[in-house]
Amino acid sequence: MTASTPIAAPGSASAATGTVFRRLADGKALPIAIVVAAIVLIWYGFTVYLNAPWQIGLYQRADTEWTAADLVRDTMAQERPVLPAPHQVLAEMWKTTVEVRPTSNRSLLNHAWITLSSTLLGFAIGTTLGVLLAVGIVHNRAMDKSVMPWVIASQTIPILAVAPMIIVVLNAIGLSGLLPKALISTYLSFFPVVVGMVKGFRSPEAIQLDLMRTYNSSRTQTFFKLRWPSALPFLFTSMKVAVAISLVGAIVGELPTGAVAGLGARLLAGSYYGQTIQIWAALFMAAALAASLVALVGLGQRLVMARMGARP
Amino acid sequence: MNAAVAGALVFWAGAWALNEWLVRHNPRAPLARRALSLLVPAIFGITLLVVWEGLVRGLNVPTVLLPPPSMIWDRIVGSVPTLWADFRQTFLKAVLIGYALGCGSGFLAAIAIDRSPFLKRGLLPLGNFVSALPIIGIAPIMVMWFGFDWPSKAAVVVVMTFFPMLVNTVAGLSASSAIDRDLMRTYAASYWQTLFKLRLPAAAPFIFNALKINSTLALIGAIVAEFFGTPIVGMGFRISTEVGRMNIDMVWAEIAVAALAGSLFYGLVAQIERAVTFWHPSIRGG
Amino acid sequence: MNAPASKLQPAAATTSPVVEAKALSLTFETADGPVRALSDVDLSVGRGEFVSFIGPSGCGKTTFLRVIADLEQPTAGDIRVNGLTAEAARRARAYGYVFQAAGLFPWRTIEKNVALPLEIMGYSARERRERVARTLDLVNLTGFERKYPWQLSGGMQQRASIARALAFDADLLLMDEPFGALDEIVRDHLNEQLLELWARTNKTICFVTHSIPEAVYLSTRIVVMSPRPGRVTDVIESTLPKERPLDIRETPEFLEIAHRVREGLRAGMSDE
Amino acid sequence: MNAPASKLQPAAATTSPVVEAKALSLTFETADGPVRALSDVDLSVGRGEFVSFIGPSGCGKTTFLRVIADLEQPTAGDIRVNGLTAEAARRARAYGYVFQAAGLFPWRTIEKNVALPLEIMGYSARERRERVARTLDLVNLTGFERKYPWQLSGGMQQRASIARALAFDADLLLMDEPFGALDEIVRDHLNEQLLELWARTNKTICFVTHSIPEAVYLSTRIVVMSPRPGRVTDVIESTLPKERPLDIRETPEFLEIAHRVREGLRAGMSDE
Amino acid sequence: ADDVTLQLKWVTQAQFAGYYVAKDQGFYEEEDLNVEIKPGGPDIAPPQVLAGGGADVIVEWMPAALAARERGVPLVNIAQPFKSSGMMLTCLKESGIETPEDFRGRTLGVWFFGNEYPFLSWMSHLGIPTDGGEDGVEVLKQGFNVDPLLQKQADCISTMTYNEYWQVIDAGIPEEDLITFKYEDQGVATLEDGLYVLEDRLEDPEFVDKMVRFVRASMKGWKWAEENPDEAAMIVLDNDATGAQTEKHQKRMMGEIAKLTAGSDGTLDVEDYQRTVDSLLAGGSDPVITEAPEGAYTHEITDKAL
Ligand SMILES: Nc1ncnc2c1ncn2[C@@H]1O[C@H](COP(=O)(O)OP(=O)(O)OP(=O)(O)O)[C@@H](O)[C@H]1O
Ligand SMILES: Nc1ncnc2c1ncn2[C@@H]1O[C@H](COP(=O)(O)OP(=O)(O)OP(=O)(O)O)[C@@H](O)[C@H]1O
Ligand SMILES: Cc1ncc(C[n+]2csc(CCO)c2C)c(N)n1
Ligand SMILES: [Mg+2]
Ligand SMILES: [Mg+2]
């Protein structure tokens, strides 16, 4: 950066803006902003395109004269659009986050929190379970041969189908509240962790395992000193997927618990009443939540990797 | 504790011991080796079923909550045409097509992101965003956009499988070692040459990770998407309908088909993985 | 389980050979047919000996060391270490092994890498610190304790891996071209150090090298191997005294032995 | 894009030096402070020269080669290769590089590994086959074409990586301890081969080694480096003729040059 | 106080106003009951919850309840607050459909999950096959909303007088552009929202007593709701944890619901019951139930309660 300054001396005005631009481009803000702007633009295009047939139908039924400008304006202001315009979604989010008490059941923040808590609980249980299973699979041949196929099979069970039954059964044995929902998150999130960690625990090079063998290192020692550190990159990649799936699980799990509260209930109620704008607002909240969770895992990854002396 | 429950538990203990004994054998003949690697999970599975049957019968669990495996089996045998039609609709159409498109686009997006540092910073965080678009949120929207039939289900599968592929491929593309990248640099290899000859092979274990995770996610996605409006055929349709009709055995019959199809699909991907990434320590080591 | 190494040496072992191979053969099965890496190797290494293995690249030196270390199973014949099977000896932590490639753990600093076997064998934190400092000094790496492997040059990595094997007290040292990547001066220094260590501690050392002078300078016995299928073609006893200053390498006796080794190597090569 | 290498040599370059370093310095920033790997290095290598770099482990030999190859950016000073910047030279595929570690791709067989640069540089399939066969023969690896790297011994891997760098026709060869893991006989053989290749093709070679005899035997000039911060302490011109049979190593002239190199090395070490 | 858990068939809305009112106005408390109302949702099968012990009493439609009874969940109707059916098929006039005969060759949206029985028996009544083809109707599983009609993916969709119909209107399609077929008018109406319990529990006098008090208080709630529809709607709104319901919609729904509950004091009308059973039995090749159920209802509770 400093080295480039003397070279840029002639025409310093443009060079200055150049570096400012570069500094922004090197950061994340500008690229994200540009990509977002592009997406928003395309989105507006689609809003008009997708909502137009309905709007034209309205005009015809009401026998009104209309111009293209009218059409563009009206397609972005429908009450139940096929695709709501970005500003409609934002307005709805503003209304349901800022303008209401966070504790009110109309507050999106409240619903997000409910979903988040079961996501986190489920994710924590799921990751732990996944790691433990992977440990078992890597260390016990019987488990390797027999459990893995059934872990895979378990994932092909459509969770939404069993979720109500799980909830009913758990209710029958006295479990209710956060845990049943969290268990559905667990069910979805342990799988990527198992798959990733089995791979990770098996990723040490032959020579490294040989070295541990020459020390007659116990399995536990080999595990903590070699397998675990080698598997960490896999752990974090898996956890990114797992935390995102966990959220999906929590949302799915909210349906059979009676669609009472949480982003899932909100989505459902929205679709039940055809409130597209409300669906999209909830959808965005969910996505924002997921993005922050994934980013958080990513941050953890960077910190841990830096502590492990990874090459920058 | 009653006899059925006790019997189930005894069976479990016995089967576990048998498996432990079996895996200690390491036959040299490849045929025996293959047989063993099928026998062990089979015994485990049979154990699960026996324990299930025993517990359901022994504890008198209402069949509308959980039917015993024997009842499910009867139902499977009795409803083959329906099951086949549902399988064709959901798996052969929605899952396979959605999987191919979702994995494909996730992969291409990862390449695009990798190619351009700009996109890497701009698009990857948004990729995280897409990842969490919950199926139950997008499924109705996809039905709105792509109609009732399988294309809307395939679209849901695309959205679900996209992110795992993206994340894994991006991670995999940075998995090649520094010295190997230096080597390619000394050849002044072009971006694409480095990609195809070094970075993609080195990324293959990660990519297969995603392909495996996605093989099960795709099925879940397609089935769940069918809860939100479909023609009256499909595994998800059948499941949601038959739950309402208290035909829980039919629900489990569909689940069994889904589990079988999903496991075979996964097995196929895993088999291809072994062939393609034979050099990776996790596979070389056996 | 975590007891310090080599306390399981049976009393009987003091008289019996430390390494004893009888009709040892090893064949690797590869996709395009079997590769015979060792064929009918007979060898006995007594306590306190310094045996060098020399032979063309790919002749099976590494494989033989790995068999001693119980890292490879022979397909025929018998191997005994300290009178025990190779596995029992490994479990008793009978040896330290320096691999041909450094094989440092990338997530550990140099000092942590050297401390690894000490941690595993249950040394106390104080003793670990002491031994790490001592062995790093021995290989001239003081000052690099906190660096990660990728921040070191190739030779420095190799020296770190030597330090790692010397950090604990194994009676048997298996060293696979430990000084291959080192410059002459460091190499001379380490050769002296190794001889000194050997003389002082009465360790038994099996040493793979490509350098004839190095083999002659260090060894009490030099095993010449020939390639594919790897077998022992010559065993040369050194007549040099145990006390060996560096300039012994210019004596006629030394040159004579070196010449014999070179001849042995050539003979093995030509009947390939 | 895929044009065969080295056709971009500018006409002017034939007279100017192939490698020219001026006041070159390189400092690595590490977590616990900067490490000066190169300090104020001035060096010029002319066309057709064979320059060896010798110096203690960690003195910056690899780093210097990496700077020439545009794999490392100097923090000060200037480097020119064929009269171009290091980057432009790299883009023109001006050199072949043999790394200190073999660095073979585990998913490619040996022959495919050797063919890698040829694929990248757009050689035809026929020519690839021919060149792979020829260079594998040169390094004595015929018969191992279809093996994977992990099925080869350490020395064999190193030879495969040499074959890989020789397979295409770069006018400049950068070799970082290529023969470190090889036995004396193979090493002698490859030394001869390399000299022969050099004499025949008029290549320029920069060669890192730890062996003083090897450096003297091969080079027209020997650059002695001293450690931390790495600098050039001595440059010794060889007076040996271009034609060098192996037994030239016993001539007084040879021993005299070797002695000077050894002295230079010791001097550099002592003022550390 | 005795605990009672009520499992609703659907999400919190004015369709269940009576129960919420009874709770809110303290009618349950007066009967010394502590009632928990569990909202339902698209995957909640109330009979399953009942069988699993998650509820004491459920709200269910009679076709689904009778079908479940045949499948081994012995449901018994103990009260029937809804007198008439609110179910309809709503079509766009522009599709040209005028009579049920015109359904042939069209695409119809139908709710499944146990809600398809009334439709299936109506179609078999008309002799229209439901598996597509020239002569039959193409059936779509209708999702949660009225989109299939608005987007013309279906020619007709299922609606309830109190709910989906108004969503169509709200979406901007005027009433005169719609044509509706009420199940009541077609003579194929089946009984909706009744209260069901498990048969064996009725052998327990204590449970019977609890249900008597529960039904009495619930009916009091229903009558209160009929008289004060706007307040009832507000009570429902207060109980909606999703915060997604709107006042306008719930008030209107309450108005429509009041019409359906109006004719009932909670006692099951045996004639209505018989009509429902006959209609379900007349299913042609694939009837909803195969034989007339025995003991599927009891007047014991309502007799004592009212
Ligand atoms: N895992 C393996 N699979 C197949 N073949 C192998 C394997 N390891 C070694 N070999 C073969 O066995 C032979 C002996 O190898 P080894 O590593 O013992 O040689 P070496 O004497 O140590 O050679 P170098 O001096 O080059 O290190 C070689 O031909 C090699 O190709
Ligand atoms: N990436 C890096 N980060 C930090 N320090 C480095 C890095 N690479 C090399 N060094 C340091 O630079 C110095 C020179 O290293 P270099 O690899 O050039 O040595 P060398 O002369 O090739 O030694 P050897 O003969 O052992 O291979 C060493 O002290 C090393 O620790
Ligand atoms: C999957 C699904 N099932 C049923 C309905 C319709 N619905 C809403 S309320 C109600 C009456 C029962 O209380 C019915 C049938 C739907 N929209 N989606
Ligand atoms: Mg070797
Ligand atoms: Mg180096």
mmCIF file with all atom_site columns, N, CA and C in Angstrom, chain B residues 62 64-65 143-144 147-148 226-232 237 240-241 243-248, chain E residues 43 45 47-48 51-52 68 71 73 112-113 116-117 120 130 139-141 144 147-148 151 153:
data_model
loop_
_atom_site.group_PDB
_atom_site.id
_atom_site.type_symbol
_atom_site.label_atom_id
_atom_site.label_alt_id
_atom_site.label_comp_id
_atom_site.label_asym_id
_atom_site.label_entity_id
_atom_site.label_seq_id
_atom_site.pdbx_PDB_ins_code
_atom_site.Cartn_x
_atom_site.Cartn_y
_atom_site.Cartn_z
_atom_site.occupancy
_atom_site.B_iso_or_equiv
_atom_site.pdbx_formal_charge
_atom_site.auth_seq_id
_atom_site.auth_comp_id
_atom_site.auth_asym_id
_atom_site.auth_atom_id
_atom_site.pdbx_PDB_model_num
ATOM 1   N N  . PRO B 1 62  ? -49.857 -47.195 20.901  1.00 0.00 ? 62  PRO B N  1
ATOM 2   C CA . PRO B 1 62  ? -50.936 -47.167 19.900  1.00 0.00 ? 62  PRO B CA 1
ATOM 3   C C  . PRO B 1 62  ? -50.341 -47.154 18.492  1.00 0.00 ? 62  PRO B C  1
ATOM 4   N N  . VAL B 1 64  ? -51.375 -45.822 15.937  1.00 0.00 ? 64  VAL B N  1
ATOM 5   C CA . VAL B 1 64  ? -51.443 -44.528 15.252  1.00 0.00 ? 64  VAL B CA 1
ATOM 6   C C  . VAL B 1 64  ? -50.290 -43.637 15.663  1.00 0.00 ? 64  VAL B C  1
ATOM 7   N N  . LEU B 1 65  ? -49.596 -44.013 16.714  1.00 0.00 ? 65  LEU B N  1
ATOM 8   C CA . LEU B 1 65  ? -48.390 -43.263 17.054  1.00 0.00 ? 65  LEU B CA 1
ATOM 9   C C  . LEU B 1 65  ? -47.186 -43.887 16.376  1.00 0.00 ? 65  LEU B C  1
ATOM 10  N N  . VAL B 1 143 ? -44.029 -22.852 -5.264  1.00 0.00 ? 143 VAL B N  1
ATOM 11  C CA . VAL B 1 143 ? -45.279 -23.332 -5.852  1.00 0.00 ? 143 VAL B CA 1
ATOM 12  C C  . VAL B 1 143 ? -45.929 -22.197 -6.635  1.00 0.00 ? 143 VAL B C  1
ATOM 13  N N  . MET B 1 144 ? -45.831 -20.992 -6.063  1.00 0.00 ? 144 MET B N  1
ATOM 14  C CA . MET B 1 144 ? -46.407 -19.825 -6.704  1.00 0.00 ? 144 MET B CA 1
ATOM 15  C C  . MET B 1 144 ? -45.708 -19.568 -8.040  1.00 0.00 ? 144 MET B C  1
ATOM 16  N N  . GLY B 1 147 ? -45.480 -23.545 -10.196 1.00 0.00 ? 147 GLY B N  1
ATOM 17  C CA . GLY B 1 147 ? -46.639 -24.404 -10.344 1.00 0.00 ? 147 GLY B CA 1
ATOM 18  C C  . GLY B 1 147 ? -46.649 -25.554 -9.354  1.00 0.00 ? 147 GLY B C  1
ATOM 19  N N  . PHE B 1 148 ? -47.677 -26.388 -9.479  1.00 0.00 ? 148 PHE B N  1
ATOM 20  C CA . PHE B 1 148 ? -47.916 -27.434 -8.496  1.00 0.00 ? 148 PHE B CA 1
ATOM 21  C C  . PHE B 1 148 ? -47.039 -28.652 -8.678  1.00 0.00 ? 148 PHE B C  1
ATOM 22  N N  . GLU B 1 226 ? -43.524 -30.988 -0.781  1.00 0.00 ? 226 GLU B N  1
ATOM 23  C CA . GLU B 1 226 ? -44.827 -31.484 -1.241  1.00 0.00 ? 226 GLU B CA 1
ATOM 24  C C  . GLU B 1 226 ? -45.926 -31.272 -0.207  1.00 0.00 ? 226 GLU B C  1
ATOM 25  N N  . PHE B 1 227 ? -45.555 -30.837 0.968   1.00 0.00 ? 227 PHE B N  1
ATOM 26  C CA . PHE B 1 227 ? -46.597 -30.551 1.956   1.00 0.00 ? 227 PHE B CA 1
ATOM 27  C C  . PHE B 1 227 ? -47.371 -29.289 1.567   1.00 0.00 ? 227 PHE B C  1
ATOM 28  N N  . PHE B 1 228 ? -46.820 -28.551 0.617   1.00 0.00 ? 228 PHE B N  1
ATOM 29  C CA . PHE B 1 228 ? -47.362 -27.219 0.365   1.00 0.00 ? 228 PHE B CA 1
ATOM 30  C C  . PHE B 1 228 ? -48.109 -27.113 -0.953  1.00 0.00 ? 228 PHE B C  1
ATOM 31  N N  . GLY B 1 229 ? -48.743 -28.167 -1.341  1.00 0.00 ? 229 GLY B N  1
ATOM 32  C CA . GLY B 1 229 ? -49.484 -28.099 -2.578  1.00 0.00 ? 229 GLY B CA 1
ATOM 33  C C  . GLY B 1 229 ? -48.805 -28.920 -3.648  1.00 0.00 ? 229 GLY B C  1
ATOM 34  N N  . THR B 1 230 ? -49.516 -29.954 -4.132  1.00 0.00 ? 230 THR B N  1
ATOM 35  C CA . THR B 1 230 ? -48.946 -30.827 -5.146  1.00 0.00 ? 230 THR B CA 1
ATOM 36  C C  . THR B 1 230 ? -50.095 -31.480 -5.885  1.00 0.00 ? 230 THR B C  1
ATOM 37  N N  . PRO B 1 231 ? -49.791 -32.091 -7.040  1.00 0.00 ? 231 PRO B N  1
ATOM 38  C CA . PRO B 1 231 ? -50.788 -33.024 -7.576  1.00 0.00 ? 231 PRO B CA 1
ATOM 39  C C  . PRO B 1 231 ? -50.887 -34.182 -6.598  1.00 0.00 ? 231 PRO B C  1
ATOM 40  N N  . ILE B 1 232 ? -51.904 -35.009 -6.720  1.00 0.00 ? 232 ILE B N  1
ATOM 41  C CA . ILE B 1 232 ? -52.106 -35.973 -5.636  1.00 0.00 ? 232 ILE B CA 1
ATOM 42  C C  . ILE B 1 232 ? -51.287 -37.236 -5.835  1.00 0.00 ? 232 ILE B C  1
ATOM 43  N N  . PHE B 1 237 ? -46.661 -35.927 -0.473  1.00 0.00 ? 237 PHE B N  1
ATOM 44  C CA . PHE B 1 237 ? -48.123 -35.842 -0.477  1.00 0.00 ? 237 PHE B CA 1
ATOM 45  C C  . PHE B 1 237 ? -48.720 -37.002 0.295   1.00 0.00 ? 237 PHE B C  1
ATOM 46  N N  . SER B 1 240 ? -48.193 -36.730 4.147   1.00 0.00 ? 240 SER B N  1
ATOM 47  C CA . SER B 1 240 ? -49.015 -35.753 4.869   1.00 0.00 ? 240 SER B CA 1
ATOM 48  C C  . SER B 1 240 ? -50.481 -36.153 4.829   1.00 0.00 ? 240 SER B C  1
ATOM 49  N N  . THR B 1 241 ? -50.898 -36.751 3.726   1.00 0.00 ? 241 THR B N  1
ATOM 50  C CA . THR B 1 241 ? -52.301 -37.140 3.633   1.00 0.00 ? 241 THR B CA 1
ATOM 51  C C  . THR B 1 241 ? -52.614 -38.299 4.574   1.00 0.00 ? 241 THR B C  1
ATOM 52  N N  . VAL B 1 243 ? -51.076 -39.279 7.218   1.00 0.00 ? 243 VAL B N  1
ATOM 53  C CA . VAL B 1 243 ? -51.053 -38.945 8.646   1.00 0.00 ? 243 VAL B CA 1
ATOM 54  C C  . VAL B 1 243 ? -52.439 -38.473 9.050   1.00 0.00 ? 243 VAL B C  1
ATOM 55  N N  . GLY B 1 244 ? -53.019 -37.605 8.231   1.00 0.00 ? 244 GLY B N  1
ATOM 56  C CA . GLY B 1 244 ? -54.349 -37.078 8.538   1.00 0.00 ? 244 GLY B CA 1
ATOM 57  C C  . GLY B 1 244 ? -55.399 -38.164 8.541   1.00 0.00 ? 244 GLY B C  1
ATOM 58  N N  . ARG B 1 245 ? -55.128 -39.229 7.763   1.00 0.00 ? 245 ARG B N  1
ATOM 59  C CA . ARG B 1 245 ? -56.109 -40.314 7.691   1.00 0.00 ? 245 ARG B CA 1
ATOM 60  C C  . ARG B 1 245 ? -55.840 -41.400 8.714   1.00 0.00 ? 245 ARG B C  1
ATOM 61  N N  . MET B 1 246 ? -54.870 -41.194 9.569   1.00 0.00 ? 246 MET B N  1
ATOM 62  C CA . MET B 1 246 ? -54.503 -42.176 10.593  1.00 0.00 ? 246 MET B CA 1
ATOM 63  C C  . MET B 1 246 ? -53.974 -43.469 9.988   1.00 0.00 ? 246 MET B C  1
ATOM 64  N N  . ASN B 1 247 ? -53.500 -43.428 8.734   1.00 0.00 ? 247 ASN B N  1
ATOM 65  C CA . ASN B 1 247 ? -52.859 -44.616 8.165   1.00 0.00 ? 247 ASN B CA 1
ATOM 66  C C  . ASN B 1 247 ? -51.362 -44.502 8.402   1.00 0.00 ? 247 ASN B C  1
ATOM 67  N N  . ILE B 1 248 ? -50.971 -44.621 9.653   1.00 0.00 ? 248 ILE B N  1
ATOM 68  C CA . ILE B 1 248 ? -49.565 -44.359 9.966   1.00 0.00 ? 248 ILE B CA 1
ATOM 69  C C  . ILE B 1 248 ? -48.660 -45.431 9.362   1.00 0.00 ? 248 ILE B C  1
ATOM 70  N N  . ASP E 2 43  ? -49.856 -29.868 10.275  1.00 0.00 ? 43  ASP E N  1
ATOM 71  C CA . ASP E 2 43  ? -49.466 -31.275 10.424  1.00 0.00 ? 43  ASP E CA 1
ATOM 72  C C  . ASP E 2 43  ? -50.004 -31.881 11.677  1.00 0.00 ? 43  ASP E C  1
ATOM 73  N N  . ALA E 2 45  ? -52.488 -33.863 13.612  1.00 0.00 ? 45  ALA E N  1
ATOM 74  C CA . ALA E 2 45  ? -53.670 -34.710 13.512  1.00 0.00 ? 45  ALA E CA 1
ATOM 75  C C  . ALA E 2 45  ? -54.198 -34.865 14.927  1.00 0.00 ? 45  ALA E C  1
ATOM 76  N N  . PRO E 2 47  ? -56.532 -36.563 16.341  1.00 0.00 ? 47  PRO E N  1
ATOM 77  C CA . PRO E 2 47  ? -56.730 -37.916 16.887  1.00 0.00 ? 47  PRO E CA 1
ATOM 78  C C  . PRO E 2 47  ? -55.421 -38.541 17.343  1.00 0.00 ? 47  PRO E C  1
ATOM 79  N N  . GLN E 2 48  ? -54.344 -38.226 16.605  1.00 0.00 ? 48  GLN E N  1
ATOM 80  C CA . GLN E 2 48  ? -53.043 -38.768 16.987  1.00 0.00 ? 48  GLN E CA 1
ATOM 81  C C  . GLN E 2 48  ? -52.588 -38.191 18.330  1.00 0.00 ? 48  GLN E C  1
ATOM 82  N N  . ALA E 2 51  ? -54.553 -39.922 20.961  1.00 0.00 ? 51  ALA E N  1
ATOM 83  C CA . ALA E 2 51  ? -54.086 -41.289 21.203  1.00 0.00 ? 51  ALA E CA 1
ATOM 84  C C  . ALA E 2 51  ? -52.757 -41.275 21.953  1.00 0.00 ? 51  ALA E C  1
ATOM 85  N N  . GLY E 2 52  ? -51.940 -40.271 21.682  1.00 0.00 ? 52  GLY E N  1
ATOM 86  C CA . GLY E 2 52  ? -50.648 -40.184 22.340  1.00 0.00 ? 52  GLY E CA 1
ATOM 87  C C  . GLY E 2 52  ? -50.739 -39.617 23.747  1.00 0.00 ? 52  GLY E C  1
ATOM 88  N N  . ALA E 2 68  ? -60.928 -42.264 11.495  1.00 0.00 ? 68  ALA E N  1
ATOM 89  C CA . ALA E 2 68  ? -59.935 -42.629 12.508  1.00 0.00 ? 68  ALA E CA 1
ATOM 90  C C  . ALA E 2 68  ? -60.469 -43.757 13.385  1.00 0.00 ? 68  ALA E C  1
ATOM 91  N N  . ARG E 2 71  ? -59.865 -46.922 11.918  1.00 0.00 ? 71  ARG E N  1
ATOM 92  C CA . ARG E 2 71  ? -58.438 -47.288 11.908  1.00 0.00 ? 71  ARG E CA 1
ATOM 93  C C  . ARG E 2 71  ? -57.940 -47.601 13.311  1.00 0.00 ? 71  ARG E C  1
ATOM 94  N N  . VAL E 2 73  ? -58.623 -45.812 16.326  1.00 0.00 ? 73  VAL E N  1
ATOM 95  C CA . VAL E 2 73  ? -58.622 -44.804 17.389  1.00 0.00 ? 73  VAL E CA 1
ATOM 96  C C  . VAL E 2 73  ? -60.081 -44.573 17.771  1.00 0.00 ? 73  VAL E C  1
ATOM 97  N N  . PHE E 2 112 ? -56.271 -31.851 1.925   1.00 0.00 ? 112 PHE E N  1
ATOM 98  C CA . PHE E 2 112 ? -56.135 -33.251 2.319   1.00 0.00 ? 112 PHE E CA 1
ATOM 99  C C  . PHE E 2 112 ? -55.968 -33.325 3.831   1.00 0.00 ? 112 PHE E C  1
ATOM 100 N N  . PHE E 2 113 ? -55.160 -34.246 4.283   1.00 0.00 ? 113 PHE E N  1
ATOM 101 C CA . PHE E 2 113 ? -54.919 -34.391 5.714   1.00 0.00 ? 113 PHE E CA 1
ATOM 102 C C  . PHE E 2 113 ? -56.203 -34.703 6.488   1.00 0.00 ? 113 PHE E C  1
ATOM 103 N N  . GLU E 2 116 ? -60.277 -34.260 3.169   1.00 0.00 ? 116 GLU E N  1
ATOM 104 C CA . GLU E 2 116 ? -60.707 -34.532 1.804   1.00 0.00 ? 116 GLU E CA 1
ATOM 105 C C  . GLU E 2 116 ? -61.957 -35.404 1.742   1.00 0.00 ? 116 GLU E C  1
ATOM 106 N N  . TYR E 2 117 ? -62.345 -35.988 2.899   1.00 0.00 ? 117 TYR E N  1
ATOM 107 C CA . TYR E 2 117 ? -63.457 -36.948 2.870   1.00 0.00 ? 117 TYR E CA 1
ATOM 108 C C  . TYR E 2 117 ? -64.759 -36.366 2.345   1.00 0.00 ? 117 TYR E C  1
ATOM 109 N N  . LEU E 2 120 ? -64.500 -36.132 -1.388  1.00 0.00 ? 120 LEU E N  1
ATOM 110 C CA . LEU E 2 120 ? -64.492 -37.429 -2.069  1.00 0.00 ? 120 LEU E CA 1
ATOM 111 C C  . LEU E 2 120 ? -65.894 -38.030 -2.095  1.00 0.00 ? 120 LEU E C  1
ATOM 112 N N  . THR E 2 130 ? -62.020 -39.117 -9.519  1.00 0.00 ? 130 THR E N  1
ATOM 113 C CA . THR E 2 130 ? -61.130 -38.060 -9.031  1.00 0.00 ? 130 THR E CA 1
ATOM 114 C C  . THR E 2 130 ? -59.681 -38.297 -9.428  1.00 0.00 ? 130 THR E C  1
ATOM 115 N N  . VAL E 2 139 ? -57.307 -33.425 -9.428  1.00 0.00 ? 139 VAL E N  1
ATOM 116 C CA . VAL E 2 139 ? -57.289 -32.903 -8.056  1.00 0.00 ? 139 VAL E CA 1
ATOM 117 C C  . VAL E 2 139 ? -55.897 -32.405 -7.704  1.00 0.00 ? 139 VAL E C  1
ATOM 118 N N  . LEU E 2 140 ? -55.855 -31.232 -7.124  1.00 0.00 ? 140 LEU E N  1
ATOM 119 C CA . LEU E 2 140 ? -54.600 -30.685 -6.610  1.00 0.00 ? 140 LEU E CA 1
ATOM 120 C C  . LEU E 2 140 ? -54.686 -30.668 -5.105  1.00 0.00 ? 140 LEU E C  1
ATOM 121 N N  . LYS E 2 141 ? -53.550 -30.987 -4.457  1.00 0.00 ? 141 LYS E N  1
ATOM 122 C CA . LYS E 2 141 ? -53.545 -30.781 -3.022  1.00 0.00 ? 141 LYS E CA 1
ATOM 123 C C  . LYS E 2 141 ? -53.341 -29.297 -2.786  1.00 0.00 ? 141 LYS E C  1
ATOM 124 N N  . PHE E 2 144 ? -51.975 -23.855 1.939   1.00 0.00 ? 144 PHE E N  1
ATOM 125 C CA . PHE E 2 144 ? -52.590 -23.117 3.041   1.00 0.00 ? 144 PHE E CA 1
ATOM 126 C C  . PHE E 2 144 ? -53.450 -21.964 2.598   1.00 0.00 ? 144 PHE E C  1
ATOM 127 N N  . ASP E 2 147 ? -54.070 -19.065 -3.212  1.00 0.00 ? 147 ASP E N  1
ATOM 128 C CA . ASP E 2 147 ? -53.288 -18.752 -4.400  1.00 0.00 ? 147 ASP E CA 1
ATOM 129 C C  . ASP E 2 147 ? -53.654 -19.543 -5.657  1.00 0.00 ? 147 ASP E C  1
ATOM 130 N N  . PRO E 2 148 ? -53.927 -20.828 -5.543  1.00 0.00 ? 148 PRO E N  1
ATOM 131 C CA . PRO E 2 148 ? -54.214 -21.587 -6.771  1.00 0.00 ? 148 PRO E CA 1
ATOM 132 C C  . PRO E 2 148 ? -55.340 -20.961 -7.600  1.00 0.00 ? 148 PRO E C  1
ATOM 133 N N  . GLN E 2 151 ? -54.034 -17.481 -9.001  1.00 0.00 ? 151 GLN E N  1
ATOM 134 C CA . GLN E 2 151 ? -53.060 -17.633 -10.085 1.00 0.00 ? 151 GLN E CA 1
ATOM 135 C C  . GLN E 2 151 ? -53.540 -18.568 -11.182 1.00 0.00 ? 151 GLN E C  1
ATOM 136 N N  . GLN E 2 153 ? -54.189 -21.599 -11.235 1.00 0.00 ? 153 GLN E N  1
ATOM 137 C CA . GLN E 2 153 ? -53.634 -22.938 -11.321 1.00 0.00 ? 153 GLN E CA 1
ATOM 138 C C  . GLN E 2 153 ? -54.730 -23.977 -11.141 1.00 0.00 ? 153 GLN E C  1
#
